[in-house]
Amino acid sequence: MRKLLLTLRFDGGAYHGWQVQQNGASVQETLQNAIEGVFGTRYGVTGCSRTDAGVHANMYCCCFCTESEISCEKVIAALNAWLPDDIGVYGCREVPKEFHPRYSCVSKEYVYRVWNSPYRNPFLVGRSLHYKYPLDEKALAREAAAFVGTHDFKGFSSSGGSVADTVRTVKCFEVARYGDEVVFSVEADGFLYNMVRIMAGTLLDISAGKIEKESIPEIIGSRDRSLAGATAPPYGLYLNRVFY
Amino acid sequence: MRKLLLTLRFDGGAYHGWQVQQNGASVQETLQNAIEGVFGTRYGVTGCSRTDAGVHANMYCCCFCTESEISCEKVIAALNAWLPDDIGVYGCREVPKEFHPRYSCVSKEYVYRVWNSPYRNPFLVGRSLHYKYPLDEKALAREAAAFVGTHDFKGFSSSGGSVADTVRTVKCFEVARYGDEVVFSVEADGFLYNMVRIMAGTLLDISAGKIEKESIPEIIGSRDRSLAGATAPPYGLYLNRVFY
């Protein structure tokens, strides 16, 4: 029996997130269908994290076990032939039996993309949040620095998250501008439900003057979701890197 | 009477090119509909060039005349409200009556994007040609240098083009790599029908060994379309800049 770790990209626009859902297509189910097409057997696939409906991934990792001896390179090609265009596998390697795509992960990086122009970009519709008013990326980087460290992020999570422990360690939070696009990158040992989307929404609300400057430490300390900003829409969010 | 010059981006995937067609939606018609929505009058719109079905634009310029005194900034906002997501206006300015978006143009730049990886990129489907085999961008740049200059490009045009004079001046042809993407950029005083797509296809055919290295000067000299490479698909092509 081999345990295979797949690495994939997906455009989440058409999916109700990673996890199999009753009410619509999921990436997990679509991938399991492709694996069944290739191997003739329905294997369960374990992912590195849940993702919300509409969220994208530049890098998503998941595992399944198989008796098949087919080479990793052929697994990739065969899966890509079965998968729809909005999911693409680009890595496959054998991992030890005790490897777990979620629990073996030491940290993950998400990016949140903001198209910052008065004018729509047709190529980024559904791929980057259109924010029309000027953003000062240097000022936002100073605000966001308050996220870095080990904190109780309960105020930056939506109800519906099931975890008891809401303490996470944010290793890095960067705000960078690439032309008319502003990108937030956040690496942490784990993320609460909607955490990055609420962080992004809070930064935009600070920029808009809806939330006071330099108040992020206070919002973190309050553990009060109502003090943080809006939950930014899912289509600007990408799981970007998974570190093992 | 004011003459307004609009600058727009469009994802050409859903359109039969710029020009009004009998058999499907065009960018020109869609824009004329939006202008009619905003101004209450159907104005004719003159474009800077025809584009093939499925070709994109990062910058496309076109003109129309109106008696309306509405400000340029408001024209942009109103048109964007009427236009579908795959077309976005980002510039509007008043130009002299004698200005013509096509004949006043001194040169244009097209880019052709190639996703050069064994694996599909879901975010670039329909946006960049997927080419699976390794490309040597430095070697291709040396080949492409032969395009630069004033030449008769009849061998690099498809039948169906209506022009008698097939001499054009290519000012610049660059081949650059950005990670897994290779981008051809070509600036010229004008382009023949399918010219950039045939140039791109020829470079890929040279890379694949289907056409001999260093044969571009000979193909140009032959004026024989059958010696050049395949016409690369439309969805990798972008009108990128228009110079006045």
PDB file of N, CA and C in Angstrom, chain B residues 187-225:
ATOM      1  N   GLU B 187       6.096  44.767 -31.057  1.00  0.00           N
ATOM      2  CA  GLU B 187       5.593  46.100 -31.407  1.00  0.00           C
ATOM      3  C   GLU B 187       5.870  46.349 -32.880  1.00  0.00           C
ATOM      4  N   ALA B 188       4.860  46.841 -33.594  1.00  0.00           N
ATOM      5  CA  ALA B 188       5.020  47.120 -35.028  1.00  0.00           C
ATOM      6  C   ALA B 188       4.129  48.286 -35.419  1.00  0.00           C
ATOM      7  N   ASP B 189       4.412  48.839 -36.600  1.00  0.00           N
ATOM      8  CA  ASP B 189       3.587  49.957 -37.087  1.00  0.00           C
ATOM      9  C   ASP B 189       2.239  49.458 -37.584  1.00  0.00           C
ATOM     10  N   GLY B 190       2.128  48.158 -37.773  1.00  0.00           N
ATOM     11  CA  GLY B 190       0.869  47.570 -38.200  1.00  0.00           C
ATOM     12  C   GLY B 190       1.032  46.069 -38.268  1.00  0.00           C
ATOM     13  N   PHE B 191      -0.082  45.357 -38.324  1.00  0.00           N
ATOM     14  CA  PHE B 191      -0.036  43.897 -38.302  1.00  0.00           C
ATOM     15  C   PHE B 191      -0.946  43.344 -39.391  1.00  0.00           C
ATOM     16  N   LEU B 192      -0.488  42.275 -40.038  1.00  0.00           N
ATOM     17  CA  LEU B 192      -1.322  41.583 -41.026  1.00  0.00           C
ATOM     18  C   LEU B 192      -2.244  40.598 -40.295  1.00  0.00           C
ATOM     19  N   TYR B 193      -3.191  40.058 -41.045  1.00  0.00           N
ATOM     20  CA  TYR B 193      -4.170  39.133 -40.501  1.00  0.00           C
ATOM     21  C   TYR B 193      -3.461  37.891 -39.912  1.00  0.00           C
ATOM     22  N   ASN B 194      -3.654  37.674 -38.612  1.00  0.00           N
ATOM     23  CA  ASN B 194      -3.072  36.534 -37.882  1.00  0.00           C
ATOM     24  C   ASN B 194      -1.549  36.598 -37.711  1.00  0.00           C
ATOM     25  N   MET B 195      -0.947  37.739 -37.998  1.00  0.00           N
ATOM     26  CA  MET B 195       0.517  37.835 -38.032  1.00  0.00           C
ATOM     27  C   MET B 195       1.178  37.403 -36.725  1.00  0.00           C
ATOM     28  N   VAL B 196       0.704  37.926 -35.595  1.00  0.00           N
ATOM     29  CA  VAL B 196       1.355  37.584 -34.321  1.00  0.00           C
ATOM     30  C   VAL B 196       1.128  36.115 -33.971  1.00  0.00           C
ATOM     31  N   ARG B 197      -0.058  35.620 -34.263  1.00  0.00           N
ATOM     32  CA  ARG B 197      -0.342  34.215 -33.958  1.00  0.00           C
ATOM     33  C   ARG B 197       0.522  33.279 -34.801  1.00  0.00           C
ATOM     34  N   ILE B 198       0.824  33.668 -36.038  1.00  0.00           N
ATOM     35  CA  ILE B 198       1.695  32.828 -36.881  1.00  0.00           C
ATOM     36  C   ILE B 198       3.150  32.967 -36.423  1.00  0.00           C
ATOM     37  N   MET B 199       3.561  34.182 -36.011  1.00  0.00           N
ATOM     38  CA  MET B 199       4.913  34.345 -35.454  1.00  0.00           C
ATOM     39  C   MET B 199       5.075  33.473 -34.211  1.00  0.00           C
ATOM     40  N   ALA B 200       4.079  33.499 -33.320  1.00  0.00           N
ATOM     41  CA  ALA B 200       4.151  32.700 -32.094  1.00  0.00           C
ATOM     42  C   ALA B 200       4.197  31.216 -32.435  1.00  0.00           C
ATOM     43  N   GLY B 201       3.332  30.805 -33.343  1.00  0.00           N
ATOM     44  CA  GLY B 201       3.293  29.397 -33.739  1.00  0.00           C
ATOM     45  C   GLY B 201       4.606  28.952 -34.376  1.00  0.00           C
ATOM     46  N   THR B 202       5.230  29.847 -35.136  1.00  0.00           N
ATOM     47  CA  THR B 202       6.502  29.524 -35.788  1.00  0.00           C
ATOM     48  C   THR B 202       7.601  29.332 -34.739  1.00  0.00           C
ATOM     49  N   LEU B 203       7.633  30.209 -33.751  1.00  0.00           N
ATOM     50  CA  LEU B 203       8.640  30.069 -32.689  1.00  0.00           C
ATOM     51  C   LEU B 203       8.435  28.749 -31.934  1.00  0.00           C
ATOM     52  N   LEU B 204       7.181  28.396 -31.655  1.00  0.00           N
ATOM     53  CA  LEU B 204       6.928  27.129 -30.957  1.00  0.00           C
ATOM     54  C   LEU B 204       7.305  25.942 -31.840  1.00  0.00           C
ATOM     55  N   ASP B 205       7.062  26.055 -33.144  1.00  0.00           N
ATOM     56  CA  ASP B 205       7.431  24.966 -34.063  1.00  0.00           C
ATOM     57  C   ASP B 205       8.947  24.841 -34.191  1.00  0.00           C
ATOM     58  N   ILE B 206       9.661  25.952 -34.096  1.00  0.00           N
ATOM     59  CA  ILE B 206      11.129  25.879 -34.089  1.00  0.00           C
ATOM     60  C   ILE B 206      11.581  25.162 -32.816  1.00  0.00           C
ATOM     61  N   SER B 207      10.974  25.528 -31.685  1.00  0.00           N
ATOM     62  CA  SER B 207      11.334  24.891 -30.426  1.00  0.00           C
ATOM     63  C   SER B 207      11.062  23.394 -30.478  1.00  0.00           C
ATOM     64  N   ALA B 208       9.984  23.012 -31.149  1.00  0.00           N
ATOM     65  CA  ALA B 208       9.603  21.598 -31.243  1.00  0.00           C
ATOM     66  C   ALA B 208      10.415  20.838 -32.294  1.00  0.00           C
ATOM     67  N   GLY B 209      11.257  21.560 -33.051  1.00  0.00           N
ATOM     68  CA  GLY B 209      12.052  20.908 -34.091  1.00  0.00           C
ATOM     69  C   GLY B 209      11.291  20.674 -35.382  1.00  0.00           C
ATOM     70  N   LYS B 210      10.085  21.224 -35.497  1.00  0.00           N
ATOM     71  CA  LYS B 210       9.302  21.042 -36.730  1.00  0.00           C
ATOM     72  C   LYS B 210       9.766  21.993 -37.829  1.00  0.00           C
ATOM     73  N   ILE B 211      10.364  23.100 -37.399  1.00  0.00           N
ATOM     74  CA  ILE B 211      10.931  24.071 -38.344  1.00  0.00           C
ATOM     75  C   ILE B 211      12.395  24.255 -37.950  1.00  0.00           C
ATOM     76  N   GLU B 212      13.249  24.365 -38.953  1.00  0.00           N
ATOM     77  CA  GLU B 212      14.687  24.487 -38.670  1.00  0.00           C
ATOM     78  C   GLU B 212      15.020  25.783 -37.938  1.00  0.00           C
ATOM     79  N   LYS B 213      16.026  25.690 -37.081  1.00  0.00           N
ATOM     80  CA  LYS B 213      16.528  26.890 -36.415  1.00  0.00           C
ATOM     81  C   LYS B 213      17.080  27.874 -37.450  1.00  0.00           C
ATOM     82  N   GLU B 214      17.035  29.138 -37.090  1.00  0.00           N
ATOM     83  CA  GLU B 214      17.606  30.212 -37.921  1.00  0.00           C
ATOM     84  C   GLU B 214      16.993  30.286 -39.310  1.00  0.00           C
ATOM     85  N   SER B 215      15.768  29.771 -39.472  1.00  0.00           N
ATOM     86  CA  SER B 215      15.157  29.806 -40.801  1.00  0.00           C
ATOM     87  C   SER B 215      14.148  30.939 -40.971  1.00  0.00           C
ATOM     88  N   ILE B 216      13.953  31.757 -39.930  1.00  0.00           N
ATOM     89  CA  ILE B 216      12.953  32.822 -40.051  1.00  0.00           C
ATOM     90  C   ILE B 216      13.286  33.808 -41.181  1.00  0.00           C
ATOM     91  N   PRO B 217      14.564  34.201 -41.356  1.00  0.00           N
ATOM     92  CA  PRO B 217      14.854  35.113 -42.483  1.00  0.00           C
ATOM     93  C   PRO B 217      14.448  34.506 -43.833  1.00  0.00           C
ATOM     94  N   GLU B 218      14.685  33.211 -43.974  1.00  0.00           N
ATOM     95  CA  GLU B 218      14.349  32.535 -45.230  1.00  0.00           C
ATOM     96  C   GLU B 218      12.824  32.482 -45.420  1.00  0.00           C
ATOM     97  N   ILE B 219      12.090  32.208 -44.327  1.00  0.00           N
ATOM     98  CA  ILE B 219      10.629  32.143 -44.431  1.00  0.00           C
ATOM     99  C   ILE B 219      10.070  33.516 -44.796  1.00  0.00           C
ATOM    100  N   ILE B 220      10.613  34.551 -44.162  1.00  0.00           N
ATOM    101  CA  ILE B 220      10.176  35.911 -44.505  1.00  0.00           C
ATOM    102  C   ILE B 220      10.428  36.150 -45.999  1.00  0.00           C
ATOM    103  N   GLY B 221      11.652  35.827 -46.441  1.00  0.00           N
ATOM    104  CA  GLY B 221      12.038  36.060 -47.837  1.00  0.00           C
ATOM    105  C   GLY B 221      11.153  35.303 -48.819  1.00  0.00           C
ATOM    106  N   SER B 222      10.695  34.125 -48.414  1.00  0.00           N
ATOM    107  CA  SER B 222       9.892  33.286 -49.321  1.00  0.00           C
ATOM    108  C   SER B 222       8.501  33.866 -49.581  1.00  0.00           C
ATOM    109  N   ARG B 223       7.995  34.658 -48.632  1.00  0.00           N
ATOM    110  CA  ARG B 223       6.619  35.180 -48.695  1.00  0.00           C
ATOM    111  C   ARG B 223       5.607  34.039 -48.804  1.00  0.00           C
ATOM    112  N   ASP B 224       5.993  32.855 -48.302  1.00  0.00           N
ATOM    113  CA  ASP B 224       5.170  31.650 -48.477  1.00  0.00           C
ATOM    114  C   ASP B 224       4.603  31.209 -47.125  1.00  0.00           C
ATOM    115  N   ARG B 225       3.309  31.394 -46.951  1.00  0.00           N
ATOM    116  CA  ARG B 225       2.650  31.045 -45.691  1.00  0.00           C
ATOM    117  C   ARG B 225       2.892  29.590 -45.301  1.00  0.00           C
TER     118      ARG B 225
END
